[in-house]
Amino acid sequence: MNRTSRSAILIVACAAMLSLAPMGWAQQTPLGQPQGGIFNPSVLKGEGGCSLTSNCADVAPGMIQSALVESPLEENLRQLTDHFGGRLTGSPAAHEAVEWVVEAFHQAGVDDVHVEKFTMPHGWSEGATRLEVLTPAQFSVRLVSTGWSPATPPAGIMAPVVDVGAGDDAGFAKAGQSVKGSIVLVHSSILETYEQLADEYVQDVAIVQRAQKSGAAAIFWMSSRPNRLLYRHTLSFEGNPEPLPQAILAREDAERIARFLAHSQVVRVHFYMPNRLTGPVESENVVAEIRGREKPDEFVLLGAHLDSWELGTGALDNGCNAALAIDAARVIHSSGVLPRRSIRFVLFTGEEQGMLGSAAYARAHQAEMDKMVAAIVFDSGNGRVTDYSISGRKDIANALREDLKPVQFLHPVNVTLDAELGTDNFYFLLEGVPTLVADQDPANYMLNYHAESDTLDKVDIVELKKNVAVAAVTTYAIADAPERLGERQSRAEIEQLLNDTGLVAQMKAMGFLPFWLDGTRGRQ
Ligand SMILES: [Zn+2]
């Protein structure tokens, strides 16, 4: 079910933009303050309080109003998605989007914007993947490579397909010796919940290991979406190539192959996937800052990833939240008050390849981690924010509930201790910094997750504006609070937290644990 309901709001400020010829990105100028803005743009620098008033909660209604009225948000998101398209890390589209984002933050009125580069071990792109079914019947199969999958040999792979069920130990045991030299077909259920998604990542890593150990030539994953919808992701979380060629097959085509196999008919295929893997490539995070009035060295980070997979245009994942971070900067700046501490708005790249941009940021800023008060991350589409997951940090729950009071009239936003390994908060958590991940109503997120269908028409702008309000108020309140939200944890405390929350099991299953244990990542 698609719950999208497009906003009928007329964006006056966009009219001039739409008349520009959409040729190069340079002509795609990001929008700044809305016309007829409701705030005085001059910044008040009151001493020892949020503004001329003494209560920090007093500034929240104005920020909420600024987020909800006509704004550059929708037009900015249109440019990020329709103009640049899918922003695969390391691709020209991603680099051009980075330049555009720098300008967008300038337009939002922040004090400083800059780009911080990091290196990915490999660049990757897909060639003209195709599959011919040779026996027992000829039919066309829709398929797409997984990200960072190696190419097949130049002549392709000519092999039988072997059904390994769900790809668990029992499935491989049942298939036995026939797996050697074959292409294994792994079944899936239709993706409906975040829990299923998290399980899928954890289980798939083990399935690849089983396939490799059994001598399989390649893996075919049955699409977890109906109606021949395809999507892409990777299980290689360090930006390195996957161990085996892997493709996602349209669910209906995979089921057809499975039915032949169930009737003991041999399915022989010619699988051709000329992917291009390059050497190291540079990528960039964009960092924008509003400097604090009292403790400018201390900072709260509001982050989202800018990169996406490129079959669609990365609207839900995560263009809408990249646009949210830019708009939260505009909202906070235009409130005319300065927070006590600084706020850094960071758009990461390389998230889809294993949170590489945020890992690089945490590494590059290790000397500042004592000054980092919190990392707030948005990365679950544009469904309503229902909670902030604080990954087991009981010590910050009460203070955060106070900070969230001003947004409760929009809808309830709660605090949960849940923890999950899956987005850009993770490497800050490993540094002992309190992290908040926005939990969002799944809305239409699962169906379109990483898929060809993740396009702007799926985004509910009215809901996204409410999320901008929640993000801006939360970030401002934490940055402005008299006391720090929470202390930085020691390595021993982080270790305890990883055990208490079950994160350590996820790290182990997904291959992250060695980097923590050997000190490559996280607090020493
Ligand atoms: Zn994402």
Short mmCIF file of C-alpha atoms and ligand atoms in Angstrom, two decimals:
data_model
loop_
_atom_site.label_atom_id
_atom_site.label_comp_id
_atom_site.label_asym_id
_atom_site.label_seq_id
_atom_site.Cartn_x
_atom_site.Cartn_y
_atom_site.Cartn_z
CA MET A 1 0.00 0.00 0.00
CA ASN A 2 1.33 3.36 -0.93
CA ARG A 3 0.57 5.95 1.68
CA THR A 4 1.97 8.83 -0.30
CA SER A 5 -0.23 11.89 -0.30
CA ARG A 6 1.34 14.71 -2.19
CA SER A 7 1.30 18.14 -0.69
CA ALA A 8 -0.89 20.71 -2.31
CA ILE A 9 1.25 23.50 -0.94
CA LEU A 10 2.22 25.98 -3.60
CA ILE A 11 5.85 26.85 -3.35
CA VAL A 12 6.04 30.42 -4.54
CA ALA A 13 9.80 30.53 -4.20
CA CYS A 14 10.11 27.67 -6.66
CA ALA A 15 8.37 29.34 -9.56
CA ALA A 16 11.47 31.20 -10.72
CA MET A 17 13.56 28.03 -10.39
CA LEU A 18 11.28 25.98 -12.55
CA SER A 19 11.73 28.34 -15.46
CA LEU A 20 15.49 27.71 -15.51
CA ALA A 21 16.70 25.35 -18.20
CA PRO A 22 17.79 22.21 -16.31
CA MET A 23 21.09 21.69 -18.10
CA GLY A 24 24.05 21.31 -15.74
CA TRP A 25 24.04 21.08 -11.98
CA ALA A 26 25.42 24.61 -11.75
CA GLN A 27 22.12 25.92 -13.01
CA GLN A 28 20.33 23.90 -10.37
CA THR A 29 20.67 26.50 -7.67
CA PRO A 30 19.54 25.31 -4.26
CA LEU A 31 16.90 27.43 -2.64
CA GLY A 32 17.65 29.40 0.50
CA GLN A 33 15.29 31.26 2.79
CA PRO A 34 11.66 31.18 1.69
CA GLN A 35 10.24 34.42 0.40
CA GLY A 36 8.34 36.40 2.97
CA GLY A 37 10.12 34.48 5.74
CA ILE A 38 8.54 34.77 9.13
CA PHE A 39 11.74 35.44 11.02
CA ASN A 40 14.14 38.29 11.24
CA PRO A 41 17.29 36.82 9.69
CA SER A 42 19.62 38.83 11.94
CA VAL A 43 20.99 36.60 14.65
CA LEU A 44 20.47 37.54 18.28
CA LYS A 45 23.40 36.73 20.52
CA GLY A 46 21.87 36.81 23.98
CA GLU A 47 24.03 35.94 26.98
CA GLY A 48 23.37 32.82 29.02
CA GLY A 49 19.99 31.99 27.52
CA CYS A 50 18.50 30.87 24.25
CA SER A 51 17.44 34.31 23.17
CA LEU A 52 15.97 37.41 24.73
CA THR A 53 13.57 35.08 26.47
CA SER A 54 14.91 32.80 29.16
CA ASN A 55 13.16 29.53 28.29
CA CYS A 56 14.68 27.44 25.50
CA ALA A 57 11.31 25.87 24.73
CA ASP A 58 10.11 29.33 23.67
CA VAL A 59 12.04 29.20 20.41
CA ALA A 60 10.70 25.78 19.40
CA PRO A 61 7.24 26.92 18.19
CA GLY A 62 8.87 29.35 15.77
CA MET A 63 11.17 26.63 14.42
CA ILE A 64 8.26 24.26 14.01
CA GLN A 65 6.31 26.92 12.14
CA SER A 66 9.28 27.65 9.91
CA ALA A 67 9.57 23.95 9.07
CA LEU A 68 5.90 23.52 8.25
CA VAL A 69 5.20 26.56 6.07
CA GLU A 70 6.23 26.92 2.44
CA SER A 71 9.95 26.33 2.21
CA PRO A 72 12.75 25.30 -0.16
CA LEU A 73 12.51 21.68 1.05
CA GLU A 74 10.45 20.19 -1.77
CA GLU A 75 12.36 21.90 -4.56
CA ASN A 76 15.70 20.95 -2.97
CA LEU A 77 14.61 17.32 -2.81
CA ARG A 78 13.40 17.44 -6.42
CA GLN A 79 16.83 18.62 -7.54
CA LEU A 80 18.69 16.06 -5.44
CA THR A 81 16.66 13.18 -6.85
CA ASP A 82 15.33 14.05 -10.30
CA HIS A 83 18.34 16.06 -11.40
CA PHE A 84 21.28 14.10 -9.98
CA GLY A 85 19.52 10.74 -9.90
CA GLY A 86 20.90 7.85 -7.85
CA ARG A 87 24.04 9.03 -6.07
CA LEU A 88 26.21 5.93 -6.01
CA THR A 89 29.30 6.60 -3.90
CA GLY A 90 32.29 7.41 -6.10
CA SER A 91 30.14 8.14 -9.19
CA PRO A 92 30.00 11.46 -11.08
CA ALA A 93 26.41 11.92 -9.86
CA ALA A 94 27.53 11.70 -6.23
CA HIS A 95 30.38 14.18 -6.75
CA GLU A 96 28.08 16.66 -8.49
CA ALA A 97 25.47 16.30 -5.75
CA VAL A 98 28.17 17.10 -3.17
CA GLU A 99 28.94 20.40 -4.91
CA TRP A 100 25.25 21.22 -5.01
CA VAL A 101 24.84 20.43 -1.30
CA VAL A 102 27.66 22.85 -0.41
CA GLU A 103 25.69 25.60 -2.14
CA ALA A 104 22.44 24.47 -0.52
CA PHE A 105 23.95 24.81 2.95
CA HIS A 106 25.29 28.26 2.06
CA GLN A 107 21.77 29.23 1.03
CA ALA A 108 20.50 27.91 4.37
CA GLY A 109 22.65 30.55 6.07
CA VAL A 110 25.14 28.48 8.09
CA ASP A 111 28.49 29.91 9.26
CA ASP A 112 30.77 27.48 7.45
CA VAL A 113 30.47 24.74 4.83
CA HIS A 114 33.25 22.52 3.62
CA VAL A 115 33.91 19.14 2.08
CA GLU A 116 35.98 16.42 3.77
CA LYS A 117 37.42 13.77 1.48
CA PHE A 118 38.05 10.13 2.20
CA THR A 119 39.15 7.19 0.07
CA MET A 120 37.14 4.08 -0.73
CA PRO A 121 39.20 1.00 -1.62
CA HIS A 122 37.27 0.40 -4.88
CA GLY A 123 34.88 2.08 -7.27
CA TRP A 124 32.19 -0.07 -8.82
CA SER A 125 29.57 0.00 -11.58
CA GLU A 126 27.35 -2.53 -13.29
CA GLY A 127 27.68 -3.48 -16.95
CA ALA A 128 25.06 -5.06 -19.21
CA THR A 129 24.05 -8.00 -17.02
CA ARG A 130 22.06 -10.73 -18.76
CA LEU A 131 20.89 -14.26 -18.19
CA GLU A 132 19.93 -16.84 -20.80
CA VAL A 133 17.99 -19.87 -19.61
CA LEU A 134 19.17 -22.73 -21.86
CA THR A 135 17.12 -25.64 -20.48
CA PRO A 136 14.40 -26.83 -19.95
CA ALA A 137 12.69 -23.81 -21.53
CA GLN A 138 13.93 -20.50 -22.86
CA PHE A 139 12.58 -17.38 -21.20
CA SER A 140 13.90 -13.97 -20.26
CA VAL A 141 14.86 -13.24 -16.69
CA ARG A 142 14.99 -9.80 -15.13
CA LEU A 143 18.03 -9.48 -12.91
CA VAL A 144 20.51 -7.00 -11.55
CA SER A 145 23.92 -7.31 -9.93
CA THR A 146 24.37 -6.78 -6.21
CA GLY A 147 26.63 -3.86 -5.33
CA TRP A 148 30.39 -4.46 -5.37
CA SER A 149 29.80 -7.92 -6.86
CA PRO A 150 32.73 -9.07 -9.01
CA ALA A 151 32.21 -9.62 -12.74
CA THR A 152 31.66 -13.09 -14.14
CA PRO A 153 34.58 -14.41 -16.28
CA PRO A 154 34.61 -12.70 -19.73
CA ALA A 155 32.67 -15.55 -21.37
CA GLY A 156 30.15 -15.63 -18.51
CA ILE A 157 29.24 -18.62 -16.38
CA MET A 158 27.57 -21.62 -18.05
CA ALA A 159 26.21 -23.75 -15.21
CA PRO A 160 23.19 -25.48 -13.70
CA VAL A 161 21.12 -23.71 -11.06
CA VAL A 162 20.74 -25.50 -7.71
CA ASP A 163 17.99 -24.64 -5.22
CA VAL A 164 19.33 -24.19 -1.67
CA GLY A 165 16.02 -23.11 -0.14
CA ALA A 166 16.47 -20.28 2.33
CA GLY A 167 20.25 -20.74 2.10
CA ASP A 168 20.52 -22.07 5.64
CA ASP A 169 22.62 -25.10 6.64
CA ALA A 170 19.70 -27.45 5.93
CA GLY A 171 19.22 -26.00 2.43
CA PHE A 172 22.88 -26.44 1.53
CA ALA A 173 22.99 -29.90 3.09
CA LYS A 174 19.99 -31.00 1.02
CA ALA A 175 21.62 -29.74 -2.18
CA GLY A 176 24.84 -31.56 -1.21
CA GLN A 177 27.66 -31.99 -3.74
CA SER A 178 25.58 -30.55 -6.59
CA VAL A 179 26.40 -27.04 -5.33
CA LYS A 180 30.02 -27.30 -6.47
CA GLY A 181 30.46 -25.33 -9.69
CA SER A 182 26.73 -24.45 -9.81
CA ILE A 183 24.80 -21.24 -9.29
CA VAL A 184 22.79 -21.43 -6.08
CA LEU A 185 19.27 -20.02 -5.94
CA VAL A 186 18.31 -18.57 -2.54
CA HIS A 187 14.62 -18.06 -1.72
CA SER A 188 13.27 -15.08 0.23
CA SER A 189 10.05 -13.90 1.87
CA ILE A 190 8.43 -10.63 0.93
CA LEU A 191 10.01 -7.80 2.91
CA GLU A 192 7.54 -6.10 5.20
CA THR A 193 9.21 -5.01 8.43
CA TYR A 194 12.42 -3.42 9.69
CA GLU A 195 13.05 -6.58 11.71
CA GLN A 196 12.97 -8.71 8.55
CA LEU A 197 15.34 -6.28 6.87
CA ALA A 198 17.84 -6.45 9.74
CA ASP A 199 17.61 -10.25 9.76
CA GLU A 200 18.15 -10.36 6.01
CA TYR A 201 21.52 -8.60 6.26
CA VAL A 202 22.70 -10.81 9.10
CA GLN A 203 21.56 -14.05 7.42
CA ASP A 204 22.83 -13.16 3.95
CA VAL A 205 26.41 -12.76 5.15
CA ALA A 206 26.30 -16.37 6.41
CA ILE A 207 24.67 -17.58 3.17
CA VAL A 208 27.49 -16.13 1.08
CA GLN A 209 29.99 -17.89 3.34
CA ARG A 210 28.16 -21.21 2.90
CA ALA A 211 28.04 -20.77 -0.89
CA GLN A 212 31.74 -19.98 -0.99
CA LYS A 213 32.63 -22.93 1.23
CA SER A 214 30.55 -25.30 -0.91
CA GLY A 215 32.29 -24.21 -4.12
CA ALA A 216 29.33 -22.44 -5.75
CA ALA A 217 30.15 -20.41 -8.87
CA ALA A 218 27.65 -17.62 -8.15
CA ILE A 219 24.52 -16.74 -6.17
CA PHE A 220 21.03 -15.84 -7.42
CA TRP A 221 18.93 -14.09 -4.77
CA MET A 222 15.15 -14.20 -5.22
CA SER A 223 13.88 -10.61 -5.02
CA SER A 224 12.08 -9.95 -1.74
CA ARG A 225 9.67 -7.58 -3.56
CA PRO A 226 6.74 -8.63 -5.71
CA ASN A 227 5.82 -7.59 -9.26
CA ARG A 228 9.28 -8.11 -10.78
CA LEU A 229 10.73 -5.24 -8.77
CA LEU A 230 14.52 -5.18 -8.47
CA TYR A 231 16.82 -3.49 -5.99
CA ARG A 232 20.47 -3.46 -5.08
CA HIS A 233 22.61 -3.60 -1.98
CA THR A 234 25.90 -5.05 -0.83
CA LEU A 235 27.02 -7.29 1.99
CA SER A 236 30.61 -6.15 1.66
CA PHE A 237 30.91 -3.54 4.38
CA GLU A 238 34.44 -2.32 3.83
CA GLY A 239 34.04 -1.24 0.21
CA ASN A 240 35.83 -4.38 -0.98
CA PRO A 241 34.52 -6.71 -3.71
CA GLU A 242 32.10 -9.47 -2.75
CA PRO A 243 33.67 -12.96 -2.84
CA LEU A 244 31.29 -14.35 -5.51
CA PRO A 245 29.29 -12.94 -8.44
CA GLN A 246 25.75 -12.34 -7.17
CA ALA A 247 22.55 -11.13 -8.80
CA ILE A 248 19.02 -10.41 -7.63
CA LEU A 249 16.40 -12.09 -9.82
CA ALA A 250 12.84 -10.87 -10.27
CA ARG A 251 10.76 -12.83 -7.76
CA GLU A 252 8.46 -14.26 -10.44
CA ASP A 253 11.39 -15.42 -12.61
CA ALA A 254 13.16 -17.00 -9.64
CA GLU A 255 9.97 -18.83 -8.64
CA ARG A 256 9.65 -20.17 -12.20
CA ILE A 257 13.21 -21.54 -12.07
CA ALA A 258 12.49 -23.03 -8.63
CA ARG A 259 9.39 -24.83 -9.95
CA PHE A 260 11.41 -26.53 -12.71
CA LEU A 261 13.97 -27.62 -10.12
CA ALA A 262 11.23 -28.90 -7.81
CA HIS A 263 10.12 -31.12 -10.71
CA SER A 264 13.67 -32.48 -11.08
CA GLN A 265 14.20 -30.68 -14.38
CA VAL A 266 17.73 -29.39 -15.01
CA VAL A 267 17.91 -25.62 -15.36
CA ARG A 268 21.08 -24.66 -17.22
CA VAL A 269 21.88 -21.00 -17.70
CA HIS A 270 24.41 -18.67 -19.27
CA PHE A 271 25.03 -15.88 -16.75
CA TYR A 272 26.90 -12.86 -18.03
CA MET A 273 27.70 -9.94 -15.69
CA PRO A 274 30.52 -7.65 -16.88
CA ASN A 275 30.76 -5.44 -13.74
CA ARG A 276 33.54 -2.87 -13.55
CA LEU A 277 35.63 -2.69 -10.38
CA THR A 278 38.26 0.03 -10.17
CA GLY A 279 41.05 0.84 -7.75
CA PRO A 280 40.69 3.36 -4.90
CA VAL A 281 38.25 6.24 -5.42
CA GLU A 282 37.78 9.48 -3.53
CA SER A 283 34.49 10.41 -1.97
CA GLU A 284 33.34 13.33 0.18
CA ASN A 285 31.30 14.21 3.26
CA VAL A 286 29.76 17.69 3.38
CA VAL A 287 30.03 19.46 6.74
CA ALA A 288 28.11 22.65 7.58
CA GLU A 289 28.26 24.41 10.91
CA ILE A 290 26.28 26.87 13.00
CA ARG A 291 28.68 28.01 15.71
CA GLY A 292 27.53 28.00 19.30
CA ARG A 293 27.44 31.21 21.32
CA GLU A 294 28.94 29.92 24.57
CA LYS A 295 30.79 26.64 23.97
CA PRO A 296 31.56 26.67 20.26
CA ASP A 297 34.08 23.80 20.60
CA GLU A 298 31.36 21.44 21.80
CA PHE A 299 29.01 20.25 19.10
CA VAL A 300 25.95 18.21 18.25
CA LEU A 301 25.99 16.43 14.90
CA LEU A 302 22.84 16.10 12.80
CA GLY A 303 23.62 13.63 10.04
CA ALA A 304 22.09 11.82 7.08
CA HIS A 305 23.65 10.06 4.15
CA LEU A 306 23.63 11.68 0.75
CA ASP A 307 24.64 8.65 -1.28
CA SER A 308 22.15 6.08 -2.52
CA TRP A 309 21.86 3.10 -4.81
CA GLU A 310 21.26 4.14 -8.36
CA LEU A 311 18.48 1.96 -9.75
CA GLY A 312 16.03 4.54 -8.45
CA THR A 313 16.90 8.09 -7.43
CA GLY A 314 17.37 7.52 -3.69
CA ALA A 315 14.37 9.63 -2.62
CA LEU A 316 13.28 7.71 0.49
CA ASP A 317 16.78 6.33 1.11
CA ASN A 318 18.00 8.86 1.82
CA GLY A 319 17.43 11.97 -0.29
CA CYS A 320 14.52 13.08 1.87
CA ASN A 321 16.67 13.07 4.99
CA ALA A 322 19.59 14.76 3.26
CA ALA A 323 17.10 17.49 2.32
CA LEU A 324 15.80 17.38 5.91
CA ALA A 325 19.26 18.14 7.32
CA ILE A 326 19.68 21.09 4.94
CA ASP A 327 16.25 22.41 5.87
CA ALA A 328 16.87 21.93 9.61
CA ALA A 329 19.93 24.16 9.17
CA ARG A 330 17.75 26.80 7.49
CA VAL A 331 15.11 26.54 10.23
CA ILE A 332 17.62 26.88 13.07
CA HIS A 333 19.51 29.71 11.38
CA SER A 334 16.37 31.64 10.55
CA SER A 335 15.11 31.39 14.15
CA GLY A 336 17.47 34.24 14.87
CA VAL A 337 18.93 32.64 18.00
CA LEU A 338 22.22 30.86 18.51
CA PRO A 339 22.51 27.63 20.45
CA ARG A 340 24.90 27.37 23.38
CA ARG A 341 27.02 24.77 21.54
CA SER A 342 27.77 24.39 17.85
CA ILE A 343 25.70 22.28 15.50
CA ARG A 344 27.34 20.38 12.66
CA PHE A 345 25.14 19.21 9.83
CA VAL A 346 26.92 16.39 8.04
CA LEU A 347 25.87 14.67 4.83
CA PHE A 348 27.86 11.45 4.58
CA THR A 349 28.62 9.38 1.51
CA GLY A 350 29.66 5.71 1.44
CA GLU A 351 26.87 4.77 3.87
CA GLU A 352 25.53 2.13 1.52
CA GLN A 353 28.95 0.48 1.30
CA GLY A 354 29.31 0.08 5.09
CA MET A 355 28.95 3.54 6.67
CA LEU A 356 32.36 4.44 5.23
CA GLY A 357 31.81 8.22 5.28
CA SER A 358 30.82 8.35 8.94
CA ALA A 359 33.63 5.94 9.81
CA ALA A 360 36.05 8.32 8.05
CA TYR A 361 34.54 11.30 9.89
CA ALA A 362 34.87 9.61 13.29
CA ARG A 363 38.47 8.71 12.50
CA ALA A 364 39.43 12.16 11.20
CA HIS A 365 37.84 13.89 14.21
CA GLN A 366 39.01 11.47 16.89
CA ALA A 367 40.75 14.29 18.78
CA GLU A 368 37.40 16.11 19.03
CA MET A 369 35.30 13.19 20.22
CA ASP A 370 35.36 14.43 23.84
CA LYS A 371 33.64 17.58 22.57
CA MET A 372 30.98 15.74 20.60
CA VAL A 373 27.82 15.88 22.66
CA ALA A 374 25.57 13.69 20.47
CA ALA A 375 25.10 12.31 16.97
CA ILE A 376 21.54 12.40 15.62
CA VAL A 377 20.92 10.39 12.45
CA PHE A 378 17.93 10.23 10.09
CA ASP A 379 17.89 7.30 7.66
CA SER A 380 14.47 5.61 7.45
CA GLY A 381 12.57 7.34 4.69
CA ASN A 382 9.96 9.94 5.42
CA GLY A 383 7.55 8.07 7.68
CA ARG A 384 6.58 9.87 10.87
CA VAL A 385 9.24 9.91 13.60
CA THR A 386 7.84 7.77 16.39
CA ASP A 387 10.91 7.44 18.63
CA TYR A 388 14.57 8.09 18.96
CA SER A 389 16.57 4.91 19.49
CA ILE A 390 19.36 5.70 21.92
CA SER A 391 21.19 2.36 21.77
CA GLY A 392 21.04 1.45 25.43
CA ARG A 393 22.12 4.86 26.79
CA LYS A 394 19.76 4.93 29.81
CA ASP A 395 21.71 7.87 31.20
CA ILE A 396 20.45 10.25 28.51
CA ALA A 397 16.79 9.15 28.35
CA ASN A 398 15.32 11.63 30.84
CA ALA A 399 17.15 14.67 29.53
CA LEU A 400 16.15 13.73 25.97
CA ARG A 401 12.48 13.38 26.96
CA GLU A 402 12.66 16.96 28.28
CA ASP A 403 14.20 18.13 25.01
CA LEU A 404 11.38 16.50 23.06
CA LYS A 405 8.52 18.17 24.94
CA PRO A 406 8.05 21.03 22.45
CA VAL A 407 7.45 18.68 19.52
CA GLN A 408 4.86 16.49 21.24
CA PHE A 409 1.97 18.57 20.00
CA LEU A 410 2.82 17.54 16.40
CA HIS A 411 2.60 13.89 17.41
CA PRO A 412 4.17 11.78 20.19
CA VAL A 413 7.92 11.23 19.85
CA ASN A 414 9.26 8.76 22.39
CA VAL A 415 12.64 7.43 23.46
CA THR A 416 13.64 3.75 23.19
CA LEU A 417 16.78 1.94 24.29
CA ASP A 418 16.79 -0.18 21.08
CA ALA A 419 20.06 -0.58 19.25
CA GLU A 420 20.75 -1.60 15.70
CA LEU A 421 23.80 -1.76 13.51
CA GLY A 422 22.79 -0.22 10.24
CA THR A 423 23.43 3.46 9.82
CA ASP A 424 25.79 6.37 10.37
CA ASN A 425 25.44 6.62 14.17
CA PHE A 426 27.40 3.42 14.63
CA TYR A 427 31.01 4.58 14.55
CA PHE A 428 30.15 7.45 16.93
CA LEU A 429 28.60 4.94 19.31
CA LEU A 430 31.89 3.03 19.15
CA GLU A 431 33.62 6.27 20.18
CA GLY A 432 31.41 6.47 23.28
CA VAL A 433 29.32 9.39 22.00
CA PRO A 434 25.56 9.35 22.78
CA THR A 435 23.69 8.62 19.54
CA LEU A 436 20.06 9.08 18.52
CA VAL A 437 18.60 7.32 15.50
CA ALA A 438 15.17 8.45 14.35
CA ASP A 439 12.75 5.50 14.35
CA GLN A 440 10.17 6.13 11.70
CA ASP A 441 6.83 4.70 10.66
CA PRO A 442 7.74 2.26 7.86
CA ALA A 443 5.10 3.87 5.56
CA ASN A 444 6.14 2.81 2.03
CA TYR A 445 9.81 2.31 2.93
CA MET A 446 10.13 -1.49 2.70
CA LEU A 447 8.57 -1.97 -0.72
CA ASN A 448 10.81 0.67 -2.25
CA TYR A 449 13.94 -0.02 -0.22
CA HIS A 450 17.01 0.31 -2.51
CA ALA A 451 14.67 -0.39 -5.44
CA GLU A 452 14.06 1.02 -8.89
CA SER A 453 10.89 2.49 -7.44
CA ASP A 454 12.62 4.68 -4.83
CA THR A 455 11.73 7.95 -6.55
CA LEU A 456 10.40 11.36 -5.56
CA ASP A 457 6.75 10.44 -6.10
CA LYS A 458 6.99 8.16 -3.02
CA VAL A 459 7.82 11.05 -0.68
CA ASP A 460 5.10 12.61 1.45
CA ILE A 461 6.29 16.22 1.75
CA VAL A 462 3.85 17.15 4.53
CA GLU A 463 5.18 14.34 6.70
CA LEU A 464 8.76 15.22 5.79
CA LYS A 465 8.22 18.80 6.95
CA LYS A 466 7.05 17.55 10.33
CA ASN A 467 10.22 15.48 10.54
CA VAL A 468 12.26 18.60 9.76
CA ALA A 469 10.54 20.25 12.73
CA VAL A 470 11.34 17.28 14.99
CA ALA A 471 14.97 17.18 13.80
CA ALA A 472 15.53 20.93 14.18
CA VAL A 473 14.00 21.18 17.64
CA THR A 474 15.76 18.07 18.95
CA THR A 475 19.13 19.19 17.62
CA TYR A 476 18.74 22.73 18.87
CA ALA A 477 17.53 21.65 22.31
CA ILE A 478 20.48 19.30 22.85
CA ALA A 479 22.94 21.91 21.58
CA ASP A 480 21.43 24.58 23.83
CA ALA A 481 20.85 22.64 27.05
CA PRO A 482 22.77 23.98 30.08
CA GLU A 483 24.16 20.47 30.77
CA ARG A 484 25.60 18.01 28.28
CA LEU A 485 23.15 15.33 27.19
CA GLY A 486 25.50 12.63 28.47
CA GLU A 487 29.16 11.89 29.03
CA ARG A 488 31.44 10.18 26.56
CA GLN A 489 31.78 6.53 27.51
CA SER A 490 35.08 4.80 28.21
CA ARG A 491 36.07 1.74 26.17
CA ALA A 492 34.97 -0.52 29.03
CA GLU A 493 31.56 1.18 29.17
CA ILE A 494 31.15 0.88 25.39
CA GLU A 495 32.01 -2.81 25.59
CA GLN A 496 29.35 -3.26 28.28
CA LEU A 497 26.82 -1.40 26.14
CA LEU A 498 27.58 -3.58 23.08
CA ASN A 499 26.91 -6.67 25.19
CA ASP A 500 23.79 -5.33 26.93
CA THR A 501 22.12 -4.21 23.70
CA GLY A 502 22.94 -7.31 21.64
CA LEU A 503 24.96 -5.16 19.24
CA VAL A 504 27.96 -7.40 19.69
CA ALA A 505 26.08 -10.34 18.12
CA GLN A 506 25.10 -8.18 15.12
CA MET A 507 28.69 -6.99 14.75
CA LYS A 508 29.89 -10.57 14.79
CA ALA A 509 27.34 -11.78 12.23
CA MET A 510 28.02 -8.90 9.86
CA GLY A 511 31.79 -9.02 10.15
CA PHE A 512 32.30 -5.75 12.06
CA LEU A 513 33.59 -7.24 15.30
CA PRO A 514 37.28 -7.63 14.31
CA PHE A 515 37.59 -3.87 13.59
CA TRP A 516 36.43 -3.06 17.11
CA LEU A 517 38.51 -5.77 18.78
CA ASP A 518 41.73 -4.88 16.96
CA GLY A 519 41.25 -1.15 17.60
CA THR A 520 40.97 -0.15 13.90
CA ARG A 521 37.60 1.40 14.70
CA GLY A 522 36.15 2.98 17.81
CA ARG A 523 37.54 4.28 21.09
CA GLN A 524 40.96 2.95 22.11
ZN ZN B 1 19.90 4.69 4.10
#
